[in-house]
C-alpha atoms as one frame of an Amber mdcrd trajectory, in Angstrom:
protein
 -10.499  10.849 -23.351  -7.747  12.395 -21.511  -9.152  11.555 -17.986  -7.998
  14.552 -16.117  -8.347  12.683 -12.936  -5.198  10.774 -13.537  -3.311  14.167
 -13.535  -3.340  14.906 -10.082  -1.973  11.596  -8.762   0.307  11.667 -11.833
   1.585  15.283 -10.232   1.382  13.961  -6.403   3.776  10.939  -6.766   6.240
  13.142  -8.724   6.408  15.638  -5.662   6.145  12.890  -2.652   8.957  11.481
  -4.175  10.985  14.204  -4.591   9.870  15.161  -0.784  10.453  11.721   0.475
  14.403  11.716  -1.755  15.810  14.680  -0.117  15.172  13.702   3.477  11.377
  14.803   4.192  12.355  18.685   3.475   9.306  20.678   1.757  12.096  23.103
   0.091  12.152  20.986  -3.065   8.979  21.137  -3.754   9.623  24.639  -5.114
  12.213  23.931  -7.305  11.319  24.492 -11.388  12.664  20.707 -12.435  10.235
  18.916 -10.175   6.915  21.042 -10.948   8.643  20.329 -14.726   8.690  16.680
 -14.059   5.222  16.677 -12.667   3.952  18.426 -15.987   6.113  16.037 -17.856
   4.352  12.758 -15.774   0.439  14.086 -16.250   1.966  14.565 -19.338   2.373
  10.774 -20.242  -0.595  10.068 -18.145  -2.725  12.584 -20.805  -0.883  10.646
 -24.100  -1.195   7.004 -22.756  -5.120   7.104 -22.360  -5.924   9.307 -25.196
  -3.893   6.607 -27.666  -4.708   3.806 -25.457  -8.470   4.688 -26.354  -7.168
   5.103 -30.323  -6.064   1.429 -30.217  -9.011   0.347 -28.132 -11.847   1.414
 -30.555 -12.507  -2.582 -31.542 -13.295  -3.431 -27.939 -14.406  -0.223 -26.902
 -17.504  -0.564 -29.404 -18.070  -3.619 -26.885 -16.926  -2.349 -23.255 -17.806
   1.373 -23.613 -19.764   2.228 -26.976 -19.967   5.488 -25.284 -16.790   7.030
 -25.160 -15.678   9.652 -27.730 -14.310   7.604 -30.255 -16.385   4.503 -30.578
 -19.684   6.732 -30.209 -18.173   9.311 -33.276 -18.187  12.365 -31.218 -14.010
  12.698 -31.704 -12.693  11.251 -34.611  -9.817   8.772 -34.942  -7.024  10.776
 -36.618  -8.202  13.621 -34.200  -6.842  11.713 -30.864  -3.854  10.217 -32.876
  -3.028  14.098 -33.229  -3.404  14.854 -29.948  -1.071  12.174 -28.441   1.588
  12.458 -31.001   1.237  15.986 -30.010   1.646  15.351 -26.341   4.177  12.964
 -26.700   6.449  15.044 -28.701   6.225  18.015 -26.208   7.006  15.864 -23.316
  10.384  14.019 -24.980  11.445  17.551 -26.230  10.916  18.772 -22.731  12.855
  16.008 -21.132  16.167  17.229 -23.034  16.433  19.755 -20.496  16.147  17.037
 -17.296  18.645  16.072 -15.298  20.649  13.701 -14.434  20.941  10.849 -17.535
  18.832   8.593 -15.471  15.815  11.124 -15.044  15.770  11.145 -19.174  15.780
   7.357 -19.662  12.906   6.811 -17.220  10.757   9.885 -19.350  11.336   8.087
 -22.665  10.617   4.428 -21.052   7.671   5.832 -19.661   7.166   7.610 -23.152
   7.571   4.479 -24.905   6.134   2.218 -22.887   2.735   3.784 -23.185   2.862
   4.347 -26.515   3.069   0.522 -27.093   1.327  -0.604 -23.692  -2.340  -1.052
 -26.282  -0.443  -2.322 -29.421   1.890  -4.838 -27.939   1.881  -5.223 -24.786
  -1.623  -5.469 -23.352  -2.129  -8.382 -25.478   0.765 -10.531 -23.222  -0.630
 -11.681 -19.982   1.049  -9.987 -16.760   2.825  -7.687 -18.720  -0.525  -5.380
 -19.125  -0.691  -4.692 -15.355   3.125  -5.185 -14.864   3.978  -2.106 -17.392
   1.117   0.323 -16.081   2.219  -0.335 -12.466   5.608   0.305 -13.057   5.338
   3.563 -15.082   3.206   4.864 -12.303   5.550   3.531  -9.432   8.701   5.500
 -11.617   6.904   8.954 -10.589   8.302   9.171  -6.970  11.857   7.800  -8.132
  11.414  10.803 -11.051  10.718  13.146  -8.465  13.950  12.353  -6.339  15.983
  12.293  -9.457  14.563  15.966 -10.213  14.759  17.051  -6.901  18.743  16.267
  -7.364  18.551  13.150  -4.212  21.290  11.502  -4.394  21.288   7.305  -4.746
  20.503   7.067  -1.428  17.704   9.682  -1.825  16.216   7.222  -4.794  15.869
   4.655  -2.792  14.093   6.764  -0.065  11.317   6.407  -2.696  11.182   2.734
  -2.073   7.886   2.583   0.310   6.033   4.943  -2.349   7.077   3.769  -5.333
   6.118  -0.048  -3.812   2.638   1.130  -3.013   1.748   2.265  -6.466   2.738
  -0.512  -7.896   0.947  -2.571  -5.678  -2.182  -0.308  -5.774  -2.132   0.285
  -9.618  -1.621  -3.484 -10.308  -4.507  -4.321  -8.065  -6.886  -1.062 -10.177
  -5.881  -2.753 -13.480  -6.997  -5.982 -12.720 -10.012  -4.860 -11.350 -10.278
  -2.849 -14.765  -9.775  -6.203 -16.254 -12.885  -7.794 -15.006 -15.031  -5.576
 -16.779 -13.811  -5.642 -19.456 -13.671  -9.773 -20.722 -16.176  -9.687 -23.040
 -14.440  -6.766 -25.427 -11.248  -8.018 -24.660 -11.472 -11.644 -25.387 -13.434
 -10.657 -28.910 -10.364  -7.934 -29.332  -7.561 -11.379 -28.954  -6.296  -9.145
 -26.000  -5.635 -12.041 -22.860  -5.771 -10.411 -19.805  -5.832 -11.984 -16.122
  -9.670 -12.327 -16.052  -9.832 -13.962 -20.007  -6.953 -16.488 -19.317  -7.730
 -17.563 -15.819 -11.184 -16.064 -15.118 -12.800 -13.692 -12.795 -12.168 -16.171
  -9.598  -8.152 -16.321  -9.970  -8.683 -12.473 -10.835 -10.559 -11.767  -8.128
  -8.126 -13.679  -5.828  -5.112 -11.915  -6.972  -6.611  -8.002  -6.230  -6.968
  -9.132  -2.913  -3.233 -10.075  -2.573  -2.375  -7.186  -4.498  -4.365  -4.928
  -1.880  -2.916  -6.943   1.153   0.445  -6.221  -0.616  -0.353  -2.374  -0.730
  -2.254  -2.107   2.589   1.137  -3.416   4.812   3.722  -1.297   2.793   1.198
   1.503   4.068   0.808   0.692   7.340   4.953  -0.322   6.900   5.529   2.980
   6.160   3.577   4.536   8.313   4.502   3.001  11.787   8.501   2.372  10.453
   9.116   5.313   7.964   9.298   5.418   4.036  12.276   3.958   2.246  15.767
   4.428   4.013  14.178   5.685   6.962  16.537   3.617   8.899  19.440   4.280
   7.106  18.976   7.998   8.203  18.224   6.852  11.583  21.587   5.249  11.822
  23.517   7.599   9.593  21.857  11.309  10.129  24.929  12.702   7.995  23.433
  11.100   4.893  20.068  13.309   5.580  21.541  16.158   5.472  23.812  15.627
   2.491  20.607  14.879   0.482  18.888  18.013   1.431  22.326  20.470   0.800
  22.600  18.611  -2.691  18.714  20.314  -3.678  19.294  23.109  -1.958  22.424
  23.820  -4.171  20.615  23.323  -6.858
């Protein structure tokens, strides 16, 4: 239920981020609030899909009869323990983050899960549009926790671009598999509304979308690459302001 998979690219954008905030330098990387914002992102990660699959159980016993919960092997009030658990831990945690801004995006990330299966996946767009931009918030977390400065934050731009991009386009994908439970569940995704064809149609623009930030990125630079370029000062203030931390 808690799909340890998604913990290591939960981790990954959290520390790419912070690497890409503070001027490509691999120093940050060691610091204690980024490895504790990583936890705190595989963290959500954890939570979201073990209550996603608590509200799910009505389609799930259509999509994926197999899975713990529709199949009886973990009972209901068992996985509502867990991720209250897990989402407690990680908004007591993010007390100690800093700056302000880091906090707010931990408890919209918090809170956006925690309604994503309830509320939200029922609204067309706004399913895919909330996943992709919890997941996109990582690399912006990790600059935040890495102490990057505004400028640093928007280093993060290319990154944070490309998993929206790439998690919108998984999601939708996702989607098509799913019609059958979630038109019987009321929940009106892409693929129910429009059908598979317009679904289809818009992965492939949503890959386009992620394959030229990648190949942006990678022939131009990440983010404020040319900002650095023409302002090498601003590099270096980024990196003293982790290292002083």
């Amino acid at each position: 239920m808690a799909r340890p998979i998604n913990l290591l690219p939960s981790c990954l954008l959290v520390f790419i981020g912070a690497w890409a905030g503070v001027g490509h330098a691999l120093r940050p990387l060691l610091l204690p609030a980024v490895w504790l914002m990583a936890l705190l992102s595989g963290g959500v990660a954890v939570a979201s899909c073990v209550v996603n699959d608590y509200f799910d159980l009505r389609s799930d016993t259509i999509n994926a009869p197999h899975k713990p919960l529709p199949s009886g092997i973990v009972p209901p009030d068992g996985a509502l323990l867990l991720a209250s658990s897990v989402y407690i831990a990680v908004l007591v945690a993010a007390c100690l983050m800093e700056p302000p801004l880091l906090r707010a995006i931990i408890a919209f990330s918090a809170a956006a899960t925690l309604l994503y299966t309830p509320l939200l996946k029922r609204i067309t767009g706004i399913k895919t549009a909330t996943v992709a931009a919890i997941i996109a918030l990582s690399p912006v977390s990790g600059a935040l926790a890495a102490g990057a400065g505004w400028a640093g934050v928007c280093a993060t731009a290319a990154p944070a671009a490309f998993a929206f991009l790439a998690m919108a386009h998984r999601e939708t994908l996702m989607d098509l598999n799913d019609v059958a439970g979630d038109r019987a569940a009321g929940v009106w995704t892409l693929p129910v509304v429009a059908g598979p064809r317009a679904a289809l149609a818009t992965t492939a623009v949503l890959l386009a979308g992620a394959a030229a930030v990648a190949i942006g990125a990678a022939l131009l630079g990440s983010g404020l690459a040319w900002a650095w370029a023409r302002n090498p000062a601003a590099e270096g203030d980024a990196i003293r302001v982790s290292i002083d931390r």
